[in-house]
Amino acid sequence: MNYNRVQGANNRIVLGLIGCGGMGAANMRNLMGKQGVEVAALCDVDTSRMTGDIRDVEKKYGRKPELFKDYRKMLERKDIDAIIVGTPDHWHALNLIHTVEAGKDSYCEKPISHNFVEARSMANAVAYHKKIVQVGTWQRSGKEFTDAISFVRAGKLGSKIVMARAWRTDGSKVGNDRPSAVPASLDYDMWIGPAKMVPYKSNHVHGNWRWFMNTGTGMTGDWGVHMLDIALLGLSPNNEDLAMPTSVSAYGGKLAYPTDDRTAPDTVEAIFKFENPDVVMTWSTGRDYANRPDCGVEWVGADGRCVRCWRGGWSVHEANGEPMDKEESPAVNDHWQNWLDGVRTRQQTRSSLASMAKTTMVCHMANIAYLSGETVRFDRSKMDLVGKAGKNTTSYFREYRKPYTLPIYK
Ligand SMILES: NC(=O)c1ccc[n+]([C@@H]2O[C@H](COP(=O)([O-])OP(=O)(O)OC[C@H]3O[C@@H](n4cnc5c(N)ncnc54)[C@H](O)[C@@H]3O)[C@@H](O)[C@H]2O)c1
């Protein structure tokens, strides 16, 4: 990033966006509402996905953004300080590593990667190039979550926590489709990128890619990275030094929709064991959860008291279920402003890439355990799995489709 220029008279941060679909565009619009931000360029491999974003940028700045199909060309622009990565999961590692290699900061969507080895290399690349990256886990800036986490960290649930639970209902179906002609607006070869080439089907691409393990991570990566992240934060002293499990088992399958085209399981129960302190954490995704919100996190203390939080609220309960008094903590600034502040001051952001690499690895461990049917063990000192268990799964690592290669940072 051109640090001198950003610190200049107007403190302006010039942005480019890779992936103009749903969340990339939402992030861009949030950032366009902030002081000192300018969007200069947009990149998508499907021109039909860019129309609304081109219109909004032109309306805001009185000029069209420069348009790209190949993000590597956009990264050549020296005047762009930072990049929003809003592509599907299978592209994040290349998009982000190339972005920091080009000297730019990033607002990168979650889960940070398609697989475990990518996440580790991304974390090392960002540290090596000293870039400020905010991951799109905006729950870390949400009042209900920061309140609940502060309450648990302050020991108000009791000094010993014995269990954490995270869950999310999965009602997603992609149906069944046949291979068909690729729409003229889409460069499908570039959309598939480093993933395995498969015939084009309309239900595999935009939005739906998350339900295919070739391009996504299923509900465990898609929402586990939000809810398990909050569970981990409550077990950790701060946002950077995350508690990490020592072993993980997971069971599930395409149990609810066996004939659906999706390859990701619709039902998963994962169990994570932690040592020092001894805690058990679970991740559940399935059809429904009677009497509780469709997503949430709970921490349970040794005496049975419990803190529960979900999108929209949080509560504290006695062991018998009776509500207890809550104590709120001061509100924090929003997730996008927190990133802009970090870019300007070079201070760590609330969802740093280093910290979100850890949460993402925890999600991958559940997918690895599910895919392999093995209990996987994690060695924190090496940031790797122990032995061979799980390592032959694509959620651990896969060779990229040629000519793409993953830059490995150690
Ligand atoms: N933080 C959140 O709450 C939140 C919510 C939704 C999605 N997301 C994340 O945002 C990301 C995008 O999800 P989405 O639902 O918006 O997906 P989407 O499919 O709607 O959009 C992705 C866009 O990326 C484009 N694309 C694919 N490969 C590309 C490439 N090589 N170069 C440029 N463009 C490319 C696609 O054409 C598409 O327009 C995912 O990582 C997802 O997990 C985060």
Coordinates of C-alpha atoms and ligand atoms in Angstrom, one line a residue:
M1 CA 0.0 0.0 0.0
N2 CA 1.1 3.6 -0.7
Y3 CA 1.2 4.5 3.0
N4 CA 2.5 8.0 2.4
R5 CA -0.3 8.9 0.1
V6 CA -3.0 7.5 2.4
Q7 CA -1.6 9.7 5.2
G8 CA -1.9 12.7 2.9
A9 CA -4.2 15.7 3.0
N10 CA -7.5 13.8 2.5
N11 CA -6.5 10.4 4.0
R12 CA -8.2 8.8 1.0
I13 CA -8.2 5.0 0.6
V14 CA -8.7 3.8 -2.9
L15 CA -10.4 0.4 -3.3
G16 CA -10.8 -2.3 -5.8
L17 CA -13.4 -5.1 -5.6
I18 CA -12.8 -8.7 -6.7
G19 CA -16.2 -10.6 -6.9
C20 CA -19.1 -8.3 -7.5
G21 CA -21.8 -10.8 -6.4
G22 CA -23.7 -10.6 -3.1
M23 CA -21.3 -10.0 -0.2
G24 CA -18.6 -8.3 -2.2
A25 CA -21.0 -5.7 -3.4
A26 CA -22.5 -5.3 0.1
N27 CA -19.0 -4.7 1.6
M28 CA -18.3 -2.2 -1.2
R29 CA -21.5 -0.3 -0.4
N30 CA -20.8 -0.2 3.3
L31 CA -17.3 1.1 2.6
M32 CA -18.6 3.7 0.1
G33 CA -20.7 5.2 3.0
K34 CA -17.5 5.9 5.0
Q35 CA -15.3 9.0 4.9
G36 CA -12.3 9.1 2.7
V37 CA -13.0 6.0 0.6
E38 CA -13.1 5.8 -3.1
V39 CA -13.9 2.8 -5.3
A40 CA -11.7 2.9 -8.4
A41 CA -12.1 -0.6 -10.0
L42 CA -14.4 -3.6 -10.2
C43 CA -13.5 -7.2 -11.2
D44 CA -15.8 -10.1 -12.0
V45 CA -15.6 -13.1 -14.3
D46 CA -19.3 -12.6 -15.0
T47 CA -20.1 -9.3 -16.5
S48 CA -23.8 -9.7 -15.6
R49 CA -22.9 -9.5 -11.9
M50 CA -21.3 -6.0 -12.2
T51 CA -24.2 -3.9 -13.5
G52 CA -25.6 -2.6 -10.2
D53 CA -22.1 -2.0 -8.8
I54 CA -21.0 0.0 -11.9
R55 CA -24.2 2.1 -11.6
D56 CA -23.7 2.8 -7.8
V57 CA -20.0 3.7 -8.2
E58 CA -20.8 6.1 -11.1
K59 CA -23.6 7.7 -9.1
K60 CA -21.4 8.2 -6.1
Y61 CA -18.2 9.5 -7.7
G62 CA -19.5 10.9 -11.0
R63 CA -17.3 8.5 -13.1
K64 CA -17.3 4.9 -14.1
P65 CA -15.0 2.4 -12.3
E66 CA -12.4 0.7 -14.4
L67 CA -13.6 -2.9 -15.1
F68 CA -11.6 -6.1 -15.1
K69 CA -12.1 -9.8 -15.7
D70 CA -8.7 -10.8 -14.5
Y71 CA -8.0 -9.6 -11.0
R72 CA -4.2 -9.8 -11.6
K73 CA -4.5 -7.0 -14.0
M74 CA -6.4 -4.9 -11.5
L75 CA -3.7 -5.5 -8.9
E76 CA -1.2 -3.9 -11.3
R77 CA -2.8 -0.5 -10.6
K78 CA -0.4 1.3 -8.2
D79 CA -3.0 3.8 -7.1
I80 CA -5.3 1.1 -5.5
D81 CA -4.5 0.8 -1.8
A82 CA -6.7 -2.1 -0.8
I83 CA -8.8 -4.9 -2.2
I84 CA -12.2 -6.3 -1.2
V85 CA -12.2 -10.1 -1.8
G86 CA -15.8 -11.2 -2.4
T87 CA -15.2 -14.3 -4.5
P88 CA -16.3 -17.9 -3.6
D89 CA -14.1 -19.7 -1.1
H90 CA -12.0 -21.6 -3.7
W91 CA -10.6 -18.3 -5.0
H92 CA -9.8 -16.6 -1.7
A93 CA -6.2 -17.9 -1.2
L94 CA -5.0 -16.8 -4.6
N95 CA -6.9 -13.5 -4.5
L96 CA -5.6 -12.6 -1.1
I97 CA -2.0 -13.8 -1.4
H98 CA -1.6 -12.0 -4.8
T99 CA -3.2 -8.9 -3.2
V100 CA -0.7 -8.7 -0.4
E101 CA 2.2 -9.6 -2.8
A102 CA 1.1 -6.5 -4.8
G103 CA 1.5 -4.4 -1.6
K104 CA -2.2 -3.9 -0.9
D105 CA -4.3 -4.4 2.2
S106 CA -7.6 -6.3 2.1
Y107 CA -11.1 -6.8 3.4
C108 CA -11.4 -10.5 2.7
E109 CA -14.5 -12.6 3.0
K110 CA -14.9 -15.6 5.2
P111 CA -14.1 -18.5 5.5
I112 CA -10.7 -17.3 4.6
S113 CA -9.9 -20.4 2.5
H114 CA -11.2 -23.6 0.9
N115 CA -8.8 -25.8 2.8
F116 CA -6.4 -26.0 5.8
V117 CA -3.1 -25.6 4.0
E118 CA -4.3 -22.5 2.1
A119 CA -5.3 -20.9 5.5
R120 CA -1.9 -21.4 6.9
S121 CA -0.1 -20.0 3.9
M122 CA -2.4 -17.0 3.8
A123 CA -1.7 -16.2 7.4
N124 CA 2.1 -16.4 6.8
A125 CA 1.8 -14.4 3.6
V126 CA -0.1 -11.5 5.3
A127 CA 2.4 -11.5 8.2
Y128 CA 5.4 -11.6 5.8
H129 CA 4.1 -8.7 3.7
K130 CA 2.9 -6.8 6.9
K131 CA -0.6 -6.1 5.5
I132 CA -3.8 -5.1 7.3
V133 CA -6.5 -7.6 6.5
Q134 CA -10.0 -7.6 8.0
V135 CA -12.0 -10.8 7.5
G136 CA -15.7 -10.4 6.9
T137 CA -16.7 -12.0 10.3
W138 CA -18.7 -8.9 11.3
Q139 CA -20.3 -10.7 14.2
R140 CA -17.0 -9.8 16.0
S141 CA -18.2 -6.2 15.9
G142 CA -21.9 -7.0 16.8
K143 CA -23.1 -5.7 20.2
E144 CA -24.9 -8.9 21.2
F145 CA -21.7 -11.0 20.6
T146 CA -19.2 -8.5 22.1
D147 CA -21.4 -8.2 25.2
A148 CA -21.8 -12.0 25.6
I149 CA -18.0 -12.6 25.0
S150 CA -17.0 -9.9 27.5
F151 CA -19.4 -11.4 30.1
V152 CA -17.9 -14.9 29.7
R153 CA -14.3 -13.6 29.6
A154 CA -14.8 -11.6 32.8
G155 CA -15.6 -14.9 34.6
K156 CA -19.2 -14.0 35.3
L157 CA -20.3 -17.4 34.2
G158 CA -18.0 -18.9 36.9
S159 CA -14.3 -19.4 36.6
K160 CA -14.6 -22.8 34.9
I161 CA -16.3 -23.3 31.5
V162 CA -16.8 -26.9 30.6
M163 CA -18.7 -26.8 27.4
A164 CA -19.3 -24.6 24.3
R165 CA -21.9 -25.3 21.7
A166 CA -22.4 -23.6 18.3
W167 CA -25.2 -24.4 15.8
R168 CA -26.9 -23.3 12.6
T169 CA -30.0 -24.7 10.9
D170 CA -29.3 -25.9 7.3
G171 CA -32.4 -25.8 5.1
S172 CA -30.5 -25.2 1.8
K173 CA -31.3 -27.2 -1.3
V174 CA -29.8 -26.7 -4.7
G175 CA -32.1 -29.3 -6.4
N176 CA -31.0 -31.3 -9.4
D177 CA -29.6 -29.9 -12.7
R178 CA -28.1 -31.1 -15.9
P179 CA -25.0 -29.7 -17.6
S180 CA -25.9 -26.8 -19.9
A181 CA -24.4 -24.1 -22.1
V182 CA -22.3 -21.5 -20.2
P183 CA -24.0 -18.1 -20.3
A184 CA -22.2 -15.6 -22.6
S185 CA -21.6 -13.2 -19.7
L186 CA -19.6 -15.8 -17.7
D187 CA -16.0 -16.9 -18.1
Y188 CA -16.5 -20.3 -16.5
D189 CA -12.9 -21.5 -16.9
M190 CA -11.8 -18.5 -14.8
W191 CA -14.7 -19.0 -12.4
I192 CA -13.6 -22.6 -11.7
G193 CA -10.0 -21.3 -11.4
P194 CA -7.9 -23.5 -9.1
A195 CA -10.8 -25.9 -8.4
K196 CA -11.4 -29.2 -10.2
M197 CA -13.0 -28.6 -13.6
V198 CA -16.6 -30.0 -13.7
P199 CA -19.3 -29.5 -16.4
Y200 CA -21.2 -26.2 -16.0
K201 CA -24.5 -26.5 -14.2
S202 CA -26.6 -23.5 -13.4
N203 CA -27.1 -24.7 -9.8
H204 CA -23.4 -25.0 -9.1
V205 CA -22.4 -21.4 -9.5
H206 CA -23.4 -18.0 -8.0
G207 CA -24.5 -18.3 -4.4
N208 CA -24.8 -22.1 -4.6
W209 CA -21.1 -22.9 -4.9
R210 CA -21.0 -23.1 -1.1
W211 CA -22.9 -26.4 -1.1
F212 CA -20.3 -28.1 -3.3
M213 CA -17.0 -29.2 -1.6
N214 CA -15.1 -28.5 -4.9
T215 CA -15.7 -24.7 -4.5
G216 CA -17.1 -24.3 -1.0
T217 CA -16.9 -25.6 2.6
G218 CA -20.6 -26.5 3.3
M219 CA -22.4 -25.1 6.2
T220 CA -19.5 -25.9 8.5
G221 CA -17.3 -23.4 6.7
D222 CA -20.0 -21.0 5.6
W223 CA -21.6 -20.4 9.0
G224 CA -19.4 -22.4 11.3
V225 CA -16.8 -19.7 10.7
H226 CA -19.2 -17.2 12.3
M227 CA -20.7 -19.2 15.2
L228 CA -17.7 -21.4 16.1
D229 CA -15.6 -18.2 16.0
I230 CA -17.8 -16.7 18.7
A231 CA -17.6 -19.9 20.7
L232 CA -13.8 -19.8 20.5
L233 CA -13.6 -16.1 21.4
G234 CA -15.5 -16.9 24.7
L235 CA -12.9 -19.6 25.4
S236 CA -10.0 -17.3 24.6
P237 CA -8.4 -14.3 26.5
N238 CA -8.5 -12.0 23.4
N239 CA -9.2 -12.1 19.7
E240 CA -5.7 -13.1 18.7
D241 CA -4.7 -15.9 21.1
L242 CA -7.5 -18.3 20.2
A243 CA -8.0 -21.5 22.1
M244 CA -7.5 -24.4 19.6
P245 CA -8.7 -28.0 19.9
T246 CA -6.3 -30.9 20.2
S247 CA -8.6 -33.4 18.6
V248 CA -11.8 -33.4 16.4
S249 CA -14.3 -36.0 15.3
A250 CA -17.3 -35.4 13.1
Y251 CA -20.3 -37.4 11.7
G252 CA -23.0 -36.5 9.3
G253 CA -24.0 -36.9 5.7
K254 CA -26.5 -35.9 3.0
L255 CA -29.2 -37.3 5.3
A256 CA -32.0 -34.9 4.8
Y257 CA -31.6 -34.4 1.0
P258 CA -29.9 -37.5 -0.2
T259 CA -30.8 -37.0 -3.9
D260 CA -29.9 -33.3 -4.0
D261 CA -26.9 -32.3 -6.2
R262 CA -25.1 -30.7 -3.3
T263 CA -22.0 -32.6 -2.2
A264 CA -21.6 -30.9 1.2
P265 CA -23.4 -32.7 4.1
D266 CA -26.8 -31.3 5.2
T267 CA -26.3 -32.8 8.7
V268 CA -23.1 -32.6 10.8
E269 CA -22.3 -33.1 14.4
A270 CA -18.6 -32.3 15.2
I271 CA -16.9 -32.6 18.6
F272 CA -13.8 -30.7 19.5
K273 CA -11.7 -31.6 22.5
F274 CA -9.5 -28.9 24.2
E275 CA -6.9 -29.5 26.8
N276 CA -5.6 -27.0 29.5
P277 CA -8.3 -25.9 30.1
D278 CA -10.4 -29.0 29.5
V279 CA -13.4 -28.0 27.5
V280 CA -15.6 -29.8 25.0
M281 CA -17.1 -27.8 22.1
T282 CA -19.7 -29.0 19.6
W283 CA -20.8 -27.8 16.2
S284 CA -24.3 -28.9 14.9
T285 CA -25.8 -28.2 11.6
G286 CA -29.0 -29.9 10.5
R287 CA -32.7 -29.4 9.9
D288 CA -34.1 -27.5 12.8
Y289 CA -33.6 -26.7 16.5
A290 CA -36.8 -26.5 18.4
N291 CA -37.0 -23.8 21.1
R292 CA -33.8 -22.0 20.1
P293 CA -32.7 -19.5 17.4
D294 CA -31.7 -20.9 14.0
C295 CA -28.1 -20.0 14.8
G296 CA -26.3 -19.5 18.1
V297 CA -23.6 -20.2 20.6
E298 CA -23.8 -21.3 24.3
W299 CA -21.1 -21.5 26.9
V300 CA -21.8 -23.7 30.0
G301 CA -20.1 -23.2 33.3
A302 CA -19.3 -26.0 35.8
D303 CA -22.3 -25.1 38.0
G304 CA -24.7 -25.3 35.0
R305 CA -25.1 -21.6 34.3
C306 CA -25.2 -20.7 30.7
V307 CA -24.7 -17.8 28.4
R308 CA -26.5 -18.0 25.0
C309 CA -26.1 -15.6 22.1
W310 CA -27.4 -15.5 18.6
R311 CA -27.9 -12.9 15.8
G312 CA -30.2 -10.4 17.5
G313 CA -29.7 -11.0 21.2
W314 CA -28.1 -12.8 24.1
S315 CA -29.2 -14.1 27.5
V316 CA -27.8 -15.6 30.7
H317 CA -29.4 -18.5 32.6
E318 CA -29.2 -20.2 35.9
A319 CA -28.8 -24.0 35.8
N320 CA -32.6 -24.4 36.1
G321 CA -33.1 -22.1 33.0
E322 CA -34.2 -19.0 34.9
P323 CA -32.9 -15.8 33.4
M324 CA -30.0 -14.0 35.2
D325 CA -29.0 -10.4 35.0
K326 CA -26.8 -9.4 32.1
E327 CA -24.1 -6.8 32.1
E328 CA -23.4 -4.9 28.9
S329 CA -20.0 -3.7 27.6
P330 CA -19.2 -0.6 25.7
A331 CA -20.2 -0.7 22.0
V332 CA -17.3 -0.9 19.4
N333 CA -17.2 0.8 16.0
D334 CA -18.5 -1.1 13.0
H335 CA -16.5 -3.8 11.2
W336 CA -15.8 -1.8 8.1
Q337 CA -14.8 1.3 10.0
N338 CA -12.5 -0.8 12.2
W339 CA -10.8 -2.0 9.0
L340 CA -10.4 1.5 7.6
D341 CA -8.9 2.7 10.9
G342 CA -6.5 -0.2 10.8
V343 CA -5.4 0.6 7.3
R344 CA -4.7 4.2 8.3
T345 CA -3.0 3.5 11.7
R346 CA -1.5 0.0 10.8
Q347 CA -3.1 -1.3 14.0
Q348 CA -4.5 -4.9 14.1
T349 CA -8.1 -5.1 13.2
R350 CA -10.8 -7.0 15.1
S351 CA -11.0 -9.9 12.7
S352 CA -7.4 -10.1 11.7
L353 CA -6.4 -12.6 9.1
A354 CA -4.0 -14.3 11.6
S355 CA -6.8 -14.9 14.0
M356 CA -9.4 -15.9 11.4
A357 CA -7.0 -18.4 10.0
K358 CA -7.3 -20.2 13.3
T359 CA -11.1 -20.2 13.3
T360 CA -11.1 -21.2 9.7
M361 CA -8.7 -24.1 10.4
V362 CA -11.1 -25.3 13.2
C363 CA -13.9 -25.4 10.6
H364 CA -11.7 -27.3 8.2
M365 CA -10.8 -29.8 10.9
A366 CA -14.5 -30.6 11.3
N367 CA -14.8 -31.1 7.5
I368 CA -11.6 -33.1 7.4
A369 CA -12.8 -35.4 10.2
Y370 CA -16.2 -35.8 8.5
L371 CA -14.7 -36.5 5.1
S372 CA -12.0 -38.9 6.4
G373 CA -14.1 -40.6 9.1
E374 CA -11.0 -40.3 11.3
T375 CA -10.4 -38.4 14.5
V376 CA -7.9 -35.7 13.6
R377 CA -5.4 -34.3 16.0
F378 CA -4.0 -30.8 15.9
D379 CA -0.5 -29.6 17.0
R380 CA -0.7 -26.0 17.8
S381 CA 3.1 -25.5 17.9
K382 CA 3.3 -26.7 14.2
M383 CA -0.1 -25.3 13.2
D384 CA -0.7 -28.7 11.5
L385 CA -2.5 -32.0 11.9
V386 CA -0.6 -34.8 13.7
G387 CA 0.4 -37.8 11.5
K388 CA -1.5 -38.8 8.4
A389 CA -5.1 -38.8 9.7
G390 CA -7.3 -36.6 7.5
K391 CA -4.5 -35.4 5.3
N392 CA -5.7 -37.1 2.1
T393 CA -9.0 -35.0 2.1
T394 CA -9.5 -31.9 0.0
S395 CA -10.4 -30.0 3.1
Y396 CA -6.8 -30.4 4.2
F397 CA -5.1 -29.7 0.8
R398 CA -5.6 -30.3 -2.9
E399 CA -3.4 -29.7 -5.9
Y400 CA -4.6 -26.8 -7.9
R401 CA -5.9 -27.2 -11.5
K402 CA -3.2 -26.1 -13.9
P403 CA -1.9 -23.5 -14.5
Y404 CA -2.7 -22.3 -11.0
T405 CA -0.4 -22.9 -8.1
L406 CA -0.7 -22.0 -4.4
P407 CA 2.2 -19.8 -3.2
I408 CA 3.3 -21.5 0.0
Y409 CA 4.5 -19.2 2.8
K410 CA 6.1 -20.9 5.8
Ligands
LIG1 N1 -19.7 -12.0 6.0 C1 -20.9 -12.5 5.7 O1 -21.8 -12.4 6.5 C2 -21.1 -13.1 4.4 C3 -22.4 -13.3 3.9 C4 -22.5 -13.9 2.6 C5 -21.4 -14.3 1.9 N2 -20.1 -14.2 2.5 C6 -18.9 -14.6 1.8 O2 -18.7 -13.7 0.6 C7 -18.1 -14.5 -0.4 C8 -19.0 -14.4 -1.6 O3 -20.2 -15.0 -1.4 P1 -21.5 -14.6 -2.2 O4 -22.7 -15.3 -1.6 O5 -21.6 -13.1 -2.4 O6 -21.1 -15.3 -3.6 P2 -21.7 -15.0 -5.1 O7 -21.5 -16.2 -5.9 O8 -23.0 -14.4 -5.0 O9 -20.6 -13.9 -5.6 C9 -19.3 -14.2 -5.9 C10 -18.9 -13.4 -7.1 O10 -17.5 -13.7 -7.4 C11 -17.3 -13.8 -8.8 N3 -16.1 -14.5 -9.1 C12 -15.8 -15.8 -9.1 N4 -14.6 -16.1 -9.4 C13 -14.0 -14.9 -9.6 C14 -12.7 -14.4 -10.0 N5 -11.7 -15.3 -10.2 N6 -12.5 -13.1 -10.2 C15 -13.5 -12.2 -10.1 N7 -14.7 -12.5 -9.7 C16 -15.0 -13.8 -9.5 C17 -18.6 -14.5 -9.3 O11 -18.8 -14.3 -10.7 C18 -19.6 -13.8 -8.4 O12 -20.2 -12.6 -9.0 C19 -18.0 -15.9 0.1 O13 -16.7 -16.1 0.7 C20 -19.0 -16.0 1.2 O14 -18.7 -16.9 2.2 C21 -20.0 -13.6 3.7

